[in-house]
Coordinates of C-alpha atoms in Angstrom, one line a residue:
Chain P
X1154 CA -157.1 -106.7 146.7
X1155 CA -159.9 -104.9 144.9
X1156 CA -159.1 -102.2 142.6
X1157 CA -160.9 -98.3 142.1
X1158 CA -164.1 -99.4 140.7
X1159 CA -166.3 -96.8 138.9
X1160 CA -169.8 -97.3 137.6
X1161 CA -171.0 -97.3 134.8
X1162 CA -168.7 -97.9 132.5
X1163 CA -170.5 -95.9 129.9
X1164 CA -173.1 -94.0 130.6
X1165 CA -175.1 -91.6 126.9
X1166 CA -177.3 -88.4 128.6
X1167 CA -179.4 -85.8 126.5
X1168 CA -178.2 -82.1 127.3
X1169 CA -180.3 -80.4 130.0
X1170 CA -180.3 -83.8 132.0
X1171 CA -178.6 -84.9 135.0
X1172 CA -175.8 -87.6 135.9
X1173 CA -174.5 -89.1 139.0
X1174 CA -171.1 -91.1 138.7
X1175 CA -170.0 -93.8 141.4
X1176 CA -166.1 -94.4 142.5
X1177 CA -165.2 -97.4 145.6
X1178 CA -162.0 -96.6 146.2
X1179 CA -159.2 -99.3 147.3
X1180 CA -160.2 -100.9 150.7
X1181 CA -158.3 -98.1 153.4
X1182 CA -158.3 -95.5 150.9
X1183 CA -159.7 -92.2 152.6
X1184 CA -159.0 -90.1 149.6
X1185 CA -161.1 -89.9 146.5
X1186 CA -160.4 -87.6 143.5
X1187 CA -161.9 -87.3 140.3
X1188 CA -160.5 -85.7 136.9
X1189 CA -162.1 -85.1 133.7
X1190 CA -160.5 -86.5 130.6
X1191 CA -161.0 -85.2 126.9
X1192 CA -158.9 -84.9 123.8
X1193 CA -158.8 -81.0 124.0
X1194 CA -158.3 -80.5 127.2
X1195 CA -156.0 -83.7 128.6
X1196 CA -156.5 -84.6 132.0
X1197 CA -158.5 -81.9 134.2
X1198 CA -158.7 -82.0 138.0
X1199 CA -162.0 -81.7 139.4
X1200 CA -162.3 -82.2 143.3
X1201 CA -160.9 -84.3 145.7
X1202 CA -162.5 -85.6 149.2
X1203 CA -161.4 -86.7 152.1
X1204 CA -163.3 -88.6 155.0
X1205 CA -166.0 -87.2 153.8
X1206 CA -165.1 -83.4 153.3
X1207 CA -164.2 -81.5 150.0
X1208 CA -160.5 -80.6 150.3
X1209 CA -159.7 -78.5 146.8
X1210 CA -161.5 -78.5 143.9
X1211 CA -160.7 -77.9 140.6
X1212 CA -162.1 -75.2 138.2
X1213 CA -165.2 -76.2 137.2
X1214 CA -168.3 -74.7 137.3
X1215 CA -171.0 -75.3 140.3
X1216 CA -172.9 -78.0 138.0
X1217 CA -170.1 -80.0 138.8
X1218 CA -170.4 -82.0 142.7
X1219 CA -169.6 -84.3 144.4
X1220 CA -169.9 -86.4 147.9
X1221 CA -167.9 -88.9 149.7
X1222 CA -169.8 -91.5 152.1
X1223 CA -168.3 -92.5 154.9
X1224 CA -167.3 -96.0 153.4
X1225 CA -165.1 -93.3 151.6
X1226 CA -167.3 -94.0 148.7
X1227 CA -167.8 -91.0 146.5
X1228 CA -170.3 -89.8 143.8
X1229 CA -169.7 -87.2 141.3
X1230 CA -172.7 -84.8 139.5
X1231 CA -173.1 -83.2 137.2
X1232 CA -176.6 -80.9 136.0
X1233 CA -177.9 -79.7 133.1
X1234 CA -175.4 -81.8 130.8
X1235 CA -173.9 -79.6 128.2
X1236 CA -172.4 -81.3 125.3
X1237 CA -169.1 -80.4 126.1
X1238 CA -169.6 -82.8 129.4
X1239 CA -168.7 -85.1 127.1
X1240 CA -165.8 -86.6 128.3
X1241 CA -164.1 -89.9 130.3
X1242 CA -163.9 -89.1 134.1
X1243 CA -161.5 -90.9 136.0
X1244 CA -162.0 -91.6 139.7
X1245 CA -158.6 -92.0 141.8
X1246 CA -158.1 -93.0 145.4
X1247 CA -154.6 -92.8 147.5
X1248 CA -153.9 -93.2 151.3
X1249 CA -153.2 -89.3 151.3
X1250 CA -149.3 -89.9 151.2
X1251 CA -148.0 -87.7 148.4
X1252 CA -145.4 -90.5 147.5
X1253 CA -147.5 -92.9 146.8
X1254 CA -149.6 -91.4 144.4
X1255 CA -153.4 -92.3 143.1
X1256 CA -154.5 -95.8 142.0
X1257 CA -157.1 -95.1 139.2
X1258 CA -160.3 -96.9 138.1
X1259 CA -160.9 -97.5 134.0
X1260 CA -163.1 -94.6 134.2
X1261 CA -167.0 -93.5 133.3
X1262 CA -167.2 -92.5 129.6
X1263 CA -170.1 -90.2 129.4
X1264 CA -171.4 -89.0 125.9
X1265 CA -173.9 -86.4 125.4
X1266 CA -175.8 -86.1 122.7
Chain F
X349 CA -149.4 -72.8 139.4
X350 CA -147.4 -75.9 138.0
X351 CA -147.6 -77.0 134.9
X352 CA -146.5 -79.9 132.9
X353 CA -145.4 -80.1 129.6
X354 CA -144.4 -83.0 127.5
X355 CA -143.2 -82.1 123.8
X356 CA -143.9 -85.4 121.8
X357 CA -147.4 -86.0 121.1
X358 CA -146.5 -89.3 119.4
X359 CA -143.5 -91.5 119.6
X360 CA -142.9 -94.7 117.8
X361 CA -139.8 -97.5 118.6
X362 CA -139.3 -101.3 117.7
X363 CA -140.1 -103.7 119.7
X364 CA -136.8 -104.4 121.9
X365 CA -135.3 -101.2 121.6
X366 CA -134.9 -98.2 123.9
X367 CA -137.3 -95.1 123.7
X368 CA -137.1 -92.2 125.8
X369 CA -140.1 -90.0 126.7
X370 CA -139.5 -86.2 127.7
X371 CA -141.4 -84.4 130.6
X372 CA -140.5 -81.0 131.8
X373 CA -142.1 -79.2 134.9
X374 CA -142.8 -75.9 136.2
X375 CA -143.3 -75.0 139.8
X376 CA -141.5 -73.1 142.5
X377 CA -142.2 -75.8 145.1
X378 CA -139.2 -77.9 146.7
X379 CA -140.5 -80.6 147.6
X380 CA -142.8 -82.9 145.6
X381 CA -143.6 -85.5 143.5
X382 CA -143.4 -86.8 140.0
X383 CA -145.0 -90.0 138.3
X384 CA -145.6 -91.5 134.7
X385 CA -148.4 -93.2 134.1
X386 CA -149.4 -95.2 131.5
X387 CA -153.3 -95.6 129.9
X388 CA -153.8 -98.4 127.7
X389 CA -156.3 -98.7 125.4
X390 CA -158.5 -100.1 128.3
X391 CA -158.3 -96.7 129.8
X392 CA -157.1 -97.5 133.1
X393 CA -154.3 -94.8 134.4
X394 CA -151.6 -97.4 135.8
X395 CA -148.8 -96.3 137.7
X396 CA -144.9 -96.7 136.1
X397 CA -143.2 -95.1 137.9
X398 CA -142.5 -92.8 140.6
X399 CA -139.8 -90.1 142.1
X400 CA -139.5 -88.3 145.2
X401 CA -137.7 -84.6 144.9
X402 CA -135.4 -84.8 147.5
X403 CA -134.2 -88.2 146.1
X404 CA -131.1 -87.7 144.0
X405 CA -131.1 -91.2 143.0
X406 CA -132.7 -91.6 139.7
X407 CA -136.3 -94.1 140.5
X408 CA -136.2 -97.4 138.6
X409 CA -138.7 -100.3 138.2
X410 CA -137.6 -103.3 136.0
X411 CA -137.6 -102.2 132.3
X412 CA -138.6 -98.3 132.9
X413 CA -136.3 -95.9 134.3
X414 CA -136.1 -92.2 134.9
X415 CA -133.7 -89.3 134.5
X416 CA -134.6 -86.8 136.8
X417 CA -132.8 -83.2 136.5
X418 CA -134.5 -81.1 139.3
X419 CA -131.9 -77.7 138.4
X420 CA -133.5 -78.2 134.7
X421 CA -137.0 -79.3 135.8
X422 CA -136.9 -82.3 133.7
X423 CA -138.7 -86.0 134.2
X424 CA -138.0 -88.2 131.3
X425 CA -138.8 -91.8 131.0
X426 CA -136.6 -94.5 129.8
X427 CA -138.3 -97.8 128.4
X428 CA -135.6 -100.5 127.8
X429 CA -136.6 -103.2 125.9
X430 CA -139.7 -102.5 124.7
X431 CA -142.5 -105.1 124.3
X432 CA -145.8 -104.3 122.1
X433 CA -147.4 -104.2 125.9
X434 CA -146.1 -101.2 126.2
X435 CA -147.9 -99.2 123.7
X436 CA -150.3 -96.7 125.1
X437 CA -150.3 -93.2 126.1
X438 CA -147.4 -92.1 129.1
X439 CA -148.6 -89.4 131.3
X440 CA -146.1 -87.3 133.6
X441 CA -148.0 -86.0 136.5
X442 CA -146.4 -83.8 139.2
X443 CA -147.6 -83.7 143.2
X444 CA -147.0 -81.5 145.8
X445 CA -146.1 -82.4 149.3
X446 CA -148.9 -81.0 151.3
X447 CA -151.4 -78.4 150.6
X448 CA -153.0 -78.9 147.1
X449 CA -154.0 -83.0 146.8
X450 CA -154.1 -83.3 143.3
X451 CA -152.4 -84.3 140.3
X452 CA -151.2 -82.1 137.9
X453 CA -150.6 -84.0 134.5
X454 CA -149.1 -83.0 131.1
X455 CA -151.1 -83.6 127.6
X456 CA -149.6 -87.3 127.1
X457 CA -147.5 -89.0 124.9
X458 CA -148.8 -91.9 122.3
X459 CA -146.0 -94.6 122.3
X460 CA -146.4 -97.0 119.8
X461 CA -144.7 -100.5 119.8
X462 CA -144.1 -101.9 116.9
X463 CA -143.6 -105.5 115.9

């Protein structure tokens, strides 16, 4: 079956502009959630959805949002793009059963410049 | 809040041979999760492996195994003969039950394979 799929795969942004990031989760998957990845920081949780309602959220600040369709699709945000946005963000989706843990997608690498 | 910390930013082993990747854990839950991932250069997280709390038994999956000491908070990763597949970065992440549906992950470990 077909995987997490995020696009795009890369994706170069001048600061003040906006993004929008797109995750299809595993086929049945009802949970998406999405996590920041840079050198300094590692692996940073930003918010997770379910059928179509924010369930936690990570600490972030507000330019940072997301949505989940109810194809369980989900888009991430992000406004007025600050350098330090720069990063790889990682789009996961799971069945909701802690045991079994997230699938991920290869991820959005976002530069900007 | 739980935290994860693994202690070897880098770790290097011949191909074939045994290498064992450290993961400790902090959290005054009972009952959770624990996983290592692995992200290759292609930057896909992939699943390894995964352990349940209230399992004593120690999880296994073909060539990776882990030693899990829940009294000492410990999750290391055993990789039996290693192939030069195996080189990328190990993640240990850590899950609670219910409540809070996110992973928490440590910094990562670089394993490199060589030939």
């Amino acid at each position: 079956k077909a995987g997490v799929t995020q696009t795009p795969r890369y994706l170069i942004k001048t600061r003040g502009q906006q993004v929008t990031l797109s995750c299809s989760p595993i086929s049945g998957h009802r949970s998406v959630s999405w996590y920041q990845q840079t050198p300094g920081q590692g692996l940073q949780f930003l918010f997770e959805y379910f059928s179509e309602t924010q369930r936690n959220k990570g600490n972030f600040p507000g330019r940072f949002s997301g949505r989940q369709f109810s194809n369980s699709r989900s888009e991430m945000n992000v406004s007025t793009l600050e350098l330090g946005d720069s990063a790889l963000y990682l789009c996961a989706s799971s069945l909701a059963v802690p045991r079994d843990g997230y699938t991920f997608g290869s991820g959005t690498r976002l530069t900007v410049v | 809040a739980q935290t994860v910390t693994q202690s070897q930013p880098e770790m290097s082993v011949q191909e074939a041979e045994t290498v064992t990747l450290s993961c400790t854990y902090d959290t005054s839950e009972n009952n959770y999760y624990l996983f290592w991932y692995k992200q290759p250069p292609s930057r896909q997280m992939i699943l390894v492996i995964r352990q349940e709390a209230y399992k004593q038994q120690n999880a296994t999956e073909n060539r990776f195994s882990v030693n899990f000491q829940k009294a000492a908070k410990s999750f290391s990763l055993k990789i039996s003969d290693s192939q030069l597949g195996d080189t990328a970065m190990y993640f240990c992440a850590f899950r609670t039950q219910g409540g809070s549906e996110k992973l928490v992950f440590g910094k990562g470990t670089k394993l490199t394979v060589n030939p």
